[in-house]
Amino acid sequence: MAATPVARSATKAPTIEADRHTKIFGTAGQLTGDGRLIHIYDFASEKTTTWDTSADGSSAAEGHAGGDENLTRSFVDALHQGRPELIRSGIRESVDSHRVVFAAERARLTGAVVTL
């Protein structure tokens, strides 16, 4: 399924709850999540789409809803079987995604826009 852009700009509202709660407000909609369910509200259509990120019932606290286990399994299988195509993302994608997360955290802590 192709991703639909939620915003041209956005802000994230940090929460204090013990569980993971995410709220991102953009120019075209908002995204809220609780560590398992992601709700995307489109301002134009006034419709909400909900994604259950955990088909197996696990939560974000259990290894990114099973993602950690799947990434590790794919990596080990790729090495064991000599099939590099089983590795889900390369070093460039991993570095880029970490840069985005670190920049978002820096922006949250400083209140400043961080440009990558």
mmCIF file of C-alpha atoms in Angstrom:
data_model
loop_
_atom_site.group_PDB
_atom_site.id
_atom_site.type_symbol
_atom_site.label_atom_id
_atom_site.label_comp_id
_atom_site.label_asym_id
_atom_site.label_seq_id
_atom_site.Cartn_x
_atom_site.Cartn_y
_atom_site.Cartn_z
ATOM 1 C CA MET A 1 0.000 0.000 0.000
ATOM 2 C CA ALA A 2 1.408 3.419 -0.921
ATOM 3 C CA ALA A 3 1.884 5.878 1.909
ATOM 4 C CA THR A 4 -0.249 9.009 1.872
ATOM 5 C CA PRO A 5 1.554 12.147 3.042
ATOM 6 C CA VAL A 6 0.068 13.454 6.270
ATOM 7 C CA ALA A 7 1.762 16.832 6.265
ATOM 8 C CA ARG A 8 4.136 19.301 4.722
ATOM 9 C CA SER A 9 5.069 20.312 8.248
ATOM 10 C CA ALA A 10 4.284 18.759 11.601
ATOM 11 C CA THR A 11 4.831 18.947 15.327
ATOM 12 C CA LYS A 12 5.057 16.083 17.762
ATOM 13 C CA ALA A 13 3.575 16.416 21.222
ATOM 14 C CA PRO A 14 5.555 14.383 23.764
ATOM 15 C CA THR A 15 3.586 12.585 26.435
ATOM 16 C CA ILE A 16 4.534 11.477 29.923
ATOM 17 C CA GLU A 17 2.528 8.238 30.167
ATOM 18 C CA ALA A 18 4.494 5.058 30.869
ATOM 19 C CA ASP A 19 3.344 3.441 27.619
ATOM 20 C CA ARG A 20 4.263 4.791 24.229
ATOM 21 C CA HIS A 21 1.880 7.473 23.083
ATOM 22 C CA THR A 22 2.506 9.490 19.951
ATOM 23 C CA LYS A 23 0.669 12.515 18.610
ATOM 24 C CA ILE A 24 1.792 14.186 15.407
ATOM 25 C CA PHE A 25 -0.197 17.103 14.054
ATOM 26 C CA GLY A 26 0.371 18.075 10.443
ATOM 27 C CA THR A 27 -1.040 20.476 7.917
ATOM 28 C CA ALA A 28 -3.154 17.763 6.255
ATOM 29 C CA GLY A 29 -4.007 15.524 9.181
ATOM 30 C CA GLN A 30 -2.925 13.999 12.445
ATOM 31 C CA LEU A 31 -1.448 10.722 13.549
ATOM 32 C CA THR A 32 -1.927 9.236 17.013
ATOM 33 C CA GLY A 33 -0.565 5.990 18.340
ATOM 34 C CA ASP A 34 -0.486 4.003 21.552
ATOM 35 C CA GLY A 35 2.336 1.575 20.834
ATOM 36 C CA ARG A 36 0.057 -0.822 19.001
ATOM 37 C CA LEU A 37 -2.672 1.069 17.125
ATOM 38 C CA ILE A 38 -1.942 3.954 14.768
ATOM 39 C CA HIS A 39 -4.829 6.268 13.871
ATOM 40 C CA ILE A 40 -4.448 8.595 10.887
ATOM 41 C CA TYR A 41 -7.045 11.355 10.628
ATOM 42 C CA ASP A 42 -7.297 13.146 7.276
ATOM 43 C CA PHE A 43 -8.521 16.730 7.677
ATOM 44 C CA ALA A 44 -9.859 16.953 4.094
ATOM 45 C CA SER A 45 -11.960 13.783 4.137
ATOM 46 C CA GLU A 46 -12.628 13.828 7.899
ATOM 47 C CA LYS A 47 -11.915 10.082 7.885
ATOM 48 C CA THR A 48 -9.750 8.062 10.242
ATOM 49 C CA THR A 49 -7.740 5.039 9.154
ATOM 50 C CA THR A 50 -6.556 2.700 11.904
ATOM 51 C CA TRP A 51 -3.578 0.370 11.607
ATOM 52 C CA ASP A 52 -2.982 -2.456 14.065
ATOM 53 C CA THR A 53 0.807 -2.794 14.053
ATOM 54 C CA SER A 54 0.727 -6.031 15.975
ATOM 55 C CA ALA A 55 -1.053 -8.882 14.267
ATOM 56 C CA ASP A 56 0.414 -11.238 16.869
ATOM 57 C CA GLY A 57 -0.881 -9.251 19.858
ATOM 58 C CA SER A 58 2.495 -7.983 21.059
ATOM 59 C CA SER A 59 3.120 -4.390 22.070
ATOM 60 C CA ALA A 60 5.844 -1.849 21.329
ATOM 61 C CA ALA A 61 7.426 -2.779 24.651
ATOM 62 C CA GLU A 62 7.960 -6.304 23.306
ATOM 63 C CA GLY A 63 10.668 -5.490 20.776
ATOM 64 C CA HIS A 64 8.958 -2.939 18.540
ATOM 65 C CA ALA A 65 5.840 -5.081 18.130
ATOM 66 C CA GLY A 66 7.834 -8.054 16.904
ATOM 67 C CA GLY A 67 9.881 -6.021 14.438
ATOM 68 C CA ASP A 68 13.157 -6.613 16.252
ATOM 69 C CA GLU A 69 12.673 -10.376 16.144
ATOM 70 C CA ASN A 70 11.780 -10.329 12.433
ATOM 71 C CA LEU A 71 14.778 -8.161 11.508
ATOM 72 C CA THR A 72 17.109 -10.403 13.481
ATOM 73 C CA ARG A 73 15.610 -13.561 11.977
ATOM 74 C CA SER A 74 15.961 -12.165 8.433
ATOM 75 C CA PHE A 75 19.588 -11.204 9.081
ATOM 76 C CA VAL A 76 20.518 -14.611 10.506
ATOM 77 C CA ASP A 77 18.691 -16.404 7.670
ATOM 78 C CA ALA A 78 20.510 -14.256 5.101
ATOM 79 C CA LEU A 79 23.877 -15.172 6.600
ATOM 80 C CA HIS A 80 23.048 -18.846 7.105
ATOM 81 C CA GLN A 81 21.578 -19.317 3.620
ATOM 82 C CA GLY A 82 23.971 -16.996 1.793
ATOM 83 C CA ARG A 83 21.031 -14.876 0.599
ATOM 84 C CA PRO A 84 21.744 -11.159 1.115
ATOM 85 C CA GLU A 85 18.369 -10.230 -0.402
ATOM 86 C CA LEU A 86 16.750 -11.378 2.863
ATOM 87 C CA ILE A 87 18.266 -8.421 4.716
ATOM 88 C CA ARG A 88 15.407 -5.936 4.979
ATOM 89 C CA SER A 89 17.432 -2.725 4.922
ATOM 90 C CA GLY A 90 20.999 -1.784 4.210
ATOM 91 C CA ILE A 91 23.418 0.334 6.172
ATOM 92 C CA ARG A 92 22.449 3.526 4.295
ATOM 93 C CA GLU A 93 18.758 3.142 5.231
ATOM 94 C CA SER A 94 19.663 2.329 8.829
ATOM 95 C CA VAL A 95 21.943 5.360 9.164
ATOM 96 C CA ASP A 96 19.369 7.641 7.524
ATOM 97 C CA SER A 97 16.534 6.473 9.772
ATOM 98 C CA HIS A 98 18.672 6.918 12.887
ATOM 99 C CA ARG A 99 19.660 10.437 11.790
ATOM 100 C CA VAL A 100 15.966 11.332 11.486
ATOM 101 C CA VAL A 101 15.158 9.992 14.958
ATOM 102 C CA PHE A 102 18.142 11.724 16.562
ATOM 103 C CA ALA A 103 17.217 15.006 14.837
ATOM 104 C CA ALA A 104 13.615 14.688 16.043
ATOM 105 C CA GLU A 105 14.822 14.163 19.606
ATOM 106 C CA ARG A 106 17.197 17.137 19.345
ATOM 107 C CA ALA A 107 14.313 19.273 18.042
ATOM 108 C CA ARG A 108 12.092 18.110 20.896
ATOM 109 C CA LEU A 109 14.703 18.905 23.532
ATOM 110 C CA THR A 110 15.736 22.286 22.120
ATOM 111 C CA GLY A 111 12.440 23.440 20.601
ATOM 112 C CA ALA A 112 14.358 24.319 17.426
ATOM 113 C CA VAL A 113 13.882 23.124 13.858
ATOM 114 C CA VAL A 114 16.637 20.683 12.903
ATOM 115 C CA THR A 115 17.578 20.506 9.246
ATOM 116 C CA LEU A 116 19.103 17.355 7.789
#
